[in-house]
XYZ file of C-alpha atoms in Angstrom:
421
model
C -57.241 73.537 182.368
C -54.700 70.753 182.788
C -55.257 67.870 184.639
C -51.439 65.722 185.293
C -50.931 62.400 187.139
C -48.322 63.708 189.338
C -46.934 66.858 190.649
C -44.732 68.953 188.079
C -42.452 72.059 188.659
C -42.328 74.435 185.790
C -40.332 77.026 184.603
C -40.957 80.532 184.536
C -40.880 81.540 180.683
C -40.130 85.276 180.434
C -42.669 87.513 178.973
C -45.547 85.036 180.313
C -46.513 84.325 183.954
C -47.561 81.277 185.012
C -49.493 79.623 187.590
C -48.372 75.969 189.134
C -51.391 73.984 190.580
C -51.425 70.809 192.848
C -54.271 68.809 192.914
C -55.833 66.688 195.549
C -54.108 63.028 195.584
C -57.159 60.252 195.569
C -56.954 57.309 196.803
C -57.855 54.459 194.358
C -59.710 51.572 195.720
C -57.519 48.010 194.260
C -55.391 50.152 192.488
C -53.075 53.167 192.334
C -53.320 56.354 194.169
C -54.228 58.769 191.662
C -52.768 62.090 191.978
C -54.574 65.511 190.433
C -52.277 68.293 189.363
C -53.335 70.747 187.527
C -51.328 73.569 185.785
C -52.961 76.629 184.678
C -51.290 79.943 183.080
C -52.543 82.932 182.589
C -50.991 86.239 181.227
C -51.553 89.725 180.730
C -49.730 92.320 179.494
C -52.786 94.349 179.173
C -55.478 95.166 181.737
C -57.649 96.822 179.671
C -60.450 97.759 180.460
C -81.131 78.055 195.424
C -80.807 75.036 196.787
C -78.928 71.968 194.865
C -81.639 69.691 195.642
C -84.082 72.047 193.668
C -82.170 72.822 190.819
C -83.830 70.315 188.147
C -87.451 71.295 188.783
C -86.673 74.902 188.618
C -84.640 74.235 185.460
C -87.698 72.461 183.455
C -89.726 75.578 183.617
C -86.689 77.352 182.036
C -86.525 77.343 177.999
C -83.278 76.438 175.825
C -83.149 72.565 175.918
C -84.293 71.470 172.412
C -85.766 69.584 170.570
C -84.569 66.099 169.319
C -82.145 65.847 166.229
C -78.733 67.830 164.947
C -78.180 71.192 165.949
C -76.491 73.878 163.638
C -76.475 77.950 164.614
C -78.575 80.735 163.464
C -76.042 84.458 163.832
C -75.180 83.824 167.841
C -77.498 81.501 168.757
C -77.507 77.464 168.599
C -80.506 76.550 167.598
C -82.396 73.065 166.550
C -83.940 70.913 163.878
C -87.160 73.444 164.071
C -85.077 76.595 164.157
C -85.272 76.824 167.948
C -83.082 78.672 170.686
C -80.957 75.961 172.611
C -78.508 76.890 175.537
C -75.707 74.309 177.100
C -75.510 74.728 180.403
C -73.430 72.381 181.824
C -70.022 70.547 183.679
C -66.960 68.620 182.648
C -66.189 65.727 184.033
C -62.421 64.737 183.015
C -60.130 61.468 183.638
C -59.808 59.922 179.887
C -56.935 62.315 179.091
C -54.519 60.998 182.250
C -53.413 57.475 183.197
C -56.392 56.270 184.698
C -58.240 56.499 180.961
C -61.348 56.381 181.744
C -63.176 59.332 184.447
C -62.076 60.036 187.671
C -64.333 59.138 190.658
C -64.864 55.606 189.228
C -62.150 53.928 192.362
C -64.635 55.237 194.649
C -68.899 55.032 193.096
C -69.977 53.750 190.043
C -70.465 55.522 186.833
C -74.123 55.094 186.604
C -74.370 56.958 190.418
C -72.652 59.864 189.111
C -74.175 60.603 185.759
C -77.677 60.299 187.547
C -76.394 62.771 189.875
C -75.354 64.569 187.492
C -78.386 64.568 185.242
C -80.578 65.541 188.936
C -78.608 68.928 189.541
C -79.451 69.919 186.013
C -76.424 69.630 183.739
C -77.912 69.521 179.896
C -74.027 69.223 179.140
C -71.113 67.471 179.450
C -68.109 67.967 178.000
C -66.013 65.323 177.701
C -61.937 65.599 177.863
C -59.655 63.092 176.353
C -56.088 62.444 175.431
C -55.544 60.596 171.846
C -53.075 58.115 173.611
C -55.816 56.735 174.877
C -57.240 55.222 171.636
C -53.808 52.949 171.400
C -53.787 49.457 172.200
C -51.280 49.354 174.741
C -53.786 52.203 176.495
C -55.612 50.116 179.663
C -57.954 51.589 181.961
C -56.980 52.316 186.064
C -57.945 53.464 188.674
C -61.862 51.890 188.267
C -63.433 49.569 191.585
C -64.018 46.892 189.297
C -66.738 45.907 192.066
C -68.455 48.911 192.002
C -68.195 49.180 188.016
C -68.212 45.529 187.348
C -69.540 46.346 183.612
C -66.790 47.666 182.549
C -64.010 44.857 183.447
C -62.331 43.901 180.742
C -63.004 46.855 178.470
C -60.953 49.576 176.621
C -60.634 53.352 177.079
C -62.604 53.400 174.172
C -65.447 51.280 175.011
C -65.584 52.665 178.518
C -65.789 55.910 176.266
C -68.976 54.606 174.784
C -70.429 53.437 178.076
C -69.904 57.279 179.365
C -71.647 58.786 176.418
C -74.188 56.386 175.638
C -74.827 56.830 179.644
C -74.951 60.591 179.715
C -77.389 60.798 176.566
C -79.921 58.474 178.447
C -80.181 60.641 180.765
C -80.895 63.680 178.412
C -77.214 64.834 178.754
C -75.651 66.372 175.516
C -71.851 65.359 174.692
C -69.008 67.229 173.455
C -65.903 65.787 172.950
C -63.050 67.657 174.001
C -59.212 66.629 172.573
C -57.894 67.726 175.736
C -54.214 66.514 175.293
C -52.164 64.059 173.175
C -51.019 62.043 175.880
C -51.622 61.177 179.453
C -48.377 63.503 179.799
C -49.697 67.286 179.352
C -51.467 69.596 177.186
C -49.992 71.221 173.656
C -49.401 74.163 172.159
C -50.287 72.965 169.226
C -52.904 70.640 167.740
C -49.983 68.447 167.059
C -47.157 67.533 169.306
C -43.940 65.036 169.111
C -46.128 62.457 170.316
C -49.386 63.057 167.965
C -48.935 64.125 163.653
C -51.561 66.746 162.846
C -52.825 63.400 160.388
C -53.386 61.389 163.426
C -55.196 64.069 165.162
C -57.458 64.795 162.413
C -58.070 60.583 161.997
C -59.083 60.380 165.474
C -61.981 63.079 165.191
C -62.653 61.497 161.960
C -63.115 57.913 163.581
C -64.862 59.637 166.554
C -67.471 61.263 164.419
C -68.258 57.915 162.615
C -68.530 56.259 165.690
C -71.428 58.706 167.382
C -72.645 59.378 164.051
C -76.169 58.050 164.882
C -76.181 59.440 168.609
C -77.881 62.865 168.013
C -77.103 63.664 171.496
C -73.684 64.232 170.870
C -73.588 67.113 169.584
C -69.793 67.923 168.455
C -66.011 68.258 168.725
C -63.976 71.017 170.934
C -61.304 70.352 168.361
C -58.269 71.691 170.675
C -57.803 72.447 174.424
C -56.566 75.631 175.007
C -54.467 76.540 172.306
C -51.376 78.696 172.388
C -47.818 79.887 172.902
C -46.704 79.204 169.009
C -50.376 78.687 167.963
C -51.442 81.863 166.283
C -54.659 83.189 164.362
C -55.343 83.901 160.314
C -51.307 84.516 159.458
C -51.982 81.353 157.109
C -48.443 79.815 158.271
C -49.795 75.768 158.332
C -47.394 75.364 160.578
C -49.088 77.172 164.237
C -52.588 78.854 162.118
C -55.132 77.349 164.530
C -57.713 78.830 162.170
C -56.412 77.432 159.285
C -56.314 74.002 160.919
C -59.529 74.318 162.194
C -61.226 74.960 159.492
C -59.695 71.466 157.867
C -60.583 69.276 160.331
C -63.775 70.557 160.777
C -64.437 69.944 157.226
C -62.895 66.764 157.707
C -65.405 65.726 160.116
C -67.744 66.946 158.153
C -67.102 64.784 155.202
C -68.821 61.883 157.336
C -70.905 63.627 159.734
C -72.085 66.351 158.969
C -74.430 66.941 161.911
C -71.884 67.844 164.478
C -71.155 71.479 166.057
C -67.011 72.556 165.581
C -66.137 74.148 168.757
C -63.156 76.539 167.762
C -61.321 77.710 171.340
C -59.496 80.998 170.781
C -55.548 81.453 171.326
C -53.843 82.968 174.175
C -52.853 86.569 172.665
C -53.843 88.926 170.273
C -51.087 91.116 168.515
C -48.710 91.926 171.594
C -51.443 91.263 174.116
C -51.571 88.170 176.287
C -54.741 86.799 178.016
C -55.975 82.986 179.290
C -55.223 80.126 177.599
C -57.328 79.034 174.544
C -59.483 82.596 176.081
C -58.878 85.310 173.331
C -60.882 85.460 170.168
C -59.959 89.057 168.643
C -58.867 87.334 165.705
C -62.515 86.052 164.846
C -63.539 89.445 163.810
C -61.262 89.645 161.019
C -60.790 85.728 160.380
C -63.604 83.736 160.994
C -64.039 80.464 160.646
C -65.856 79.535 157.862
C -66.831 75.882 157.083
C -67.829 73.670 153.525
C -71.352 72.406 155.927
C -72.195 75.838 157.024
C -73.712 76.979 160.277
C -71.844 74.903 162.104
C -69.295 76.962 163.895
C -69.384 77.736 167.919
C -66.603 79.989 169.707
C -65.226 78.913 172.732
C -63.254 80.810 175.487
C -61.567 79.697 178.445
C -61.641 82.495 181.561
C -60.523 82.052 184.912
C -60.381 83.706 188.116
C -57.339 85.205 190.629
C -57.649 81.657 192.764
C -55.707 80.660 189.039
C -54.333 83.765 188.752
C -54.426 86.996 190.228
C -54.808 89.299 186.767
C -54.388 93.099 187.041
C -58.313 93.479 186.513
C -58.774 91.561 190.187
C -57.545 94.240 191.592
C -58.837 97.537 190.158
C -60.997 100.028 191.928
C -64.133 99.328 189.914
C -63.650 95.577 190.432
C -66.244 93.736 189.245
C -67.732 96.515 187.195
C -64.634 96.464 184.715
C -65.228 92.869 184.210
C -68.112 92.778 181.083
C -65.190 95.381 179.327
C -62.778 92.599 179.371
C -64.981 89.630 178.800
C -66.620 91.357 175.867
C -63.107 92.832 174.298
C -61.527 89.300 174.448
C -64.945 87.119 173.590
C -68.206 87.839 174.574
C -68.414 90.404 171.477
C -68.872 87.399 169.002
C -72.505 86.496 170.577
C -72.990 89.805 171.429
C -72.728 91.159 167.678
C -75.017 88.164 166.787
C -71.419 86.842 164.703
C -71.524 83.307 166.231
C -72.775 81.009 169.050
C -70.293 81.232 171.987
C -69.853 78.707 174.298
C -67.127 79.058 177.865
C -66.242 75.903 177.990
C -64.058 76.106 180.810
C -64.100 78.797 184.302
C -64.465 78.046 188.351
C -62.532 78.351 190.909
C -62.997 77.165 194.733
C -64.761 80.171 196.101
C -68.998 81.241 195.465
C -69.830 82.179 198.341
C -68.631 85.321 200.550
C -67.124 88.430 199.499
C -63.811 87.027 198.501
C -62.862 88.619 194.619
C -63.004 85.029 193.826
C -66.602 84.369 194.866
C -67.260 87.996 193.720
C -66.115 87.373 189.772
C -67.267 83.826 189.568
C -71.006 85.037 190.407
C -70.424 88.105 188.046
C -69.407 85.854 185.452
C -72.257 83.754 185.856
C -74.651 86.973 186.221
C -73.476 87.874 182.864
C -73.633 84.750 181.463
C -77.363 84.470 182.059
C -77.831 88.351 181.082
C -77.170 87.174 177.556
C -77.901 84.184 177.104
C -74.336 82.117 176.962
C -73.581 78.441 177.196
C -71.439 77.234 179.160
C -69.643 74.318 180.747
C -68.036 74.747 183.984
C -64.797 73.655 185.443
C -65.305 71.060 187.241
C -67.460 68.177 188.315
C -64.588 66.552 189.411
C -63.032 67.500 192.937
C -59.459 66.786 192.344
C -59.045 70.367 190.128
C -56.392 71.819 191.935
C -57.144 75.501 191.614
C -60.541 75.286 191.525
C -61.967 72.145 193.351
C -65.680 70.850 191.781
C -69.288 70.976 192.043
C -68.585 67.583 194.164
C -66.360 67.817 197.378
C -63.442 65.469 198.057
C -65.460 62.609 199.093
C -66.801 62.291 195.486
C -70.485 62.195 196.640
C -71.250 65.329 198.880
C -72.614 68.237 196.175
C -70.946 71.394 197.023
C -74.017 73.333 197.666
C -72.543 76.963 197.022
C -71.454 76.104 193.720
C -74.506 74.588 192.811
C -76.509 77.584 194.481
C -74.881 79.633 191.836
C -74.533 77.260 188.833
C -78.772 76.730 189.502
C -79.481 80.709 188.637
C -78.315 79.964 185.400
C -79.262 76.509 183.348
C -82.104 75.145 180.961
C -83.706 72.238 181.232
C -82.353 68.312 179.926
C -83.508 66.633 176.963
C -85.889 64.072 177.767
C -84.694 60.666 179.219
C -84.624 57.967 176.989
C -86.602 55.027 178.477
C -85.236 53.201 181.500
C -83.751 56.147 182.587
């Protein structure tokens, strides 16, 4: 999912649809407004195929959070340091990879308030987006109540970074790091753009794997947002082969921390097919991943609903009965065949309650999720997704219950707090 500062027009690139979103503008307190686009694609040529306020104590009697210490994967499971079954369920909060640098929300709470609330409707998770442009000196924070927030006046994206994580792993919160752009501009393609060498993309995870080294509770990279157009899968051409260059900077990282999880996001095609961005993992079967540190590869898949847009498989007769086809033929099928840990790191949409077909596949989804076993992060905590909205409503404090009514069927328990927290 893309998250821009201001509203962008597109144009319509024959074979591929697209889907133009427009966020909700926020109103920053002593600063900016702050707007929230958010452009989303999705193609197909192929149709184939409780309460929020109880979701953390009926999450601790669940199983899947873990014990302390690096985790690695065992055929499609995570697991931990003893060889035990851990499941990510959790949110993404994003804002480091636009112009504000540093997470949304912040010009109207603090960012203590919202990782506790956070941590109290259950998330074990947080995935973390980020844009490398933010790691430049000329890069300064906005769009933060410096009254509200008062310790982090005077610091960098970077350090406010560190805040965020250190923060969220208090709290029992896993991290993953997710290079969600380049620039504050818009996603790419490619790993690499005009604004950001492959060498400089690899360096950054490199420095950012040093620098949480001795945080166990972060637990890894999501190497590349949503990968695709010229990005393909196991042709070997250096050039777009995002399993070729995923396998080197995972290595990479690996050469000075070797405790962290690679999260590999698929492409959008296979062969002639089309499907969501960074979604479609076909190529795995034949072209896996392999890594130097080994048993450290998770999948991850992007999947949205028709509030992003309205796919042939929406509308068919047997709608949502079709669905598990589709999921498994594009993703599901690597933790299904016990091949590898899978992790959707991105779905939502605005609807979970009702009988629209947007409430109706986002509760499938999560049905099926749970049925086997999944992680998962979902799209969004933040309210300013355009398409999709967040798990808090516009006023950046109300929970939307709905979602969280849904999101609480599904989740395993937290780590345990460090103390003070």
């Amino acid at each position: 999912m893309d998250q821009n500062n201001a509203p962008t027009t597109e144009t319509k690139r024959a074979p591929r649809s697209q889907r133009l979103r427009f966020g909700i503008a926020a109103a920053v307190v002593a600063a900016a407004a702050v707007g929230g686009t958010v452009t989303a694609f999705a193609v197909n040529n192929n149709s184939d195929g409780q309460s929020a306020t109880t979701t953390t104590t009926s999450a601790v009697k669940a199983s899947g959070a873990g014990a302390e210490g690096p985790l690695s994967t065992k055929k499609g499971d995570i697991v931990d340091a003893d060889g035990k079954k851990v499941v990510l369920t959790g949110v993404n909060w994003f804002g480091f990879e636009t112009g504000t640098y540093a997470p949304h929300g912040l010009w109207t709470r603090s960012w203590e308030s919202m990782l506790d609330q956070m941590a109290k409707q259950g998330f074990n998770t947080m995935r973390l987006p980020y844009a490398n442009d933010m790691f430049k000196s000329s890069a300064k924070p906005d769009g933060i109540d410096y009254h509200k927030n008062p310790d982090l006046k005077g610091l960098t994206p970077q350090q406010i970074m560190d805040k965020i994580v250190k923060g969220a792993t208090d709290r029992g919160i896993r991290v993953i790091l997710d290079q969600h752009r380049p620039d504050q501009y818009g996603q790419s393609e490619l790993w690499y753009s005009q604004s950001l060498s492959e060498k400089q993309w690899m360096d950054d995870w490199v420095k950012l794997a040093k620098r949480y080294k001795n945080n166990d509770r972060v637990i890894g990279a999501d190497l590349h947002n949503e990968p695709r157009g010229q990005a393909t899968w196991g042709d070997g051409n250096p050039k777009t082969d995002w399993q070729l260059a995923a396998t080197k900077a995972g290595n990479a990282i690996h050469k000075v921390n070797k405790n962290w999880l690679i999260f590999v996001e698929g492409t959008d095609r296979h062969k002639n097919e089309q499907f969501w961005w960074g979604g479609d993992l076909q190529g795995v079967k034949k072209h896996p991943v392999k890594l130097s540190e080994p048993n450290k590869v998770v999948y991850s898949a992007h999947d949205y609903g028709p509030g992003v847009y309205n796919q042939n498989w929406f509308m068919a007769k047997d709608f949502p009965k079709n669905m598990p086809a589709i999921w498994e033929k594009h993703w599901a099928y690597i933790k299904k065949q016990n091949i590898a840990p899978l992790l959707l790191g991105e779905f939502g949409g605005k609807k979970t309650a009702g009988k629209s077909s947007e409430a109706v596949w986002q509760n499938a989804l999560m049905d099926y999720l749970k049925k086997h076993q999944i992680s998962y992060t979902y799209w969004t905590w933040n309210p300013d997704s355009g398409d999709t909205g967040g798990v808090l409503k516009n006023d950046w404090k109300t929970i939307d219950k709905n979602k969280m009514k849904m999101l609480a069927k599904y989740q395993t328990p937290l780590l345990e707090a460090k103390k003070g927290k």
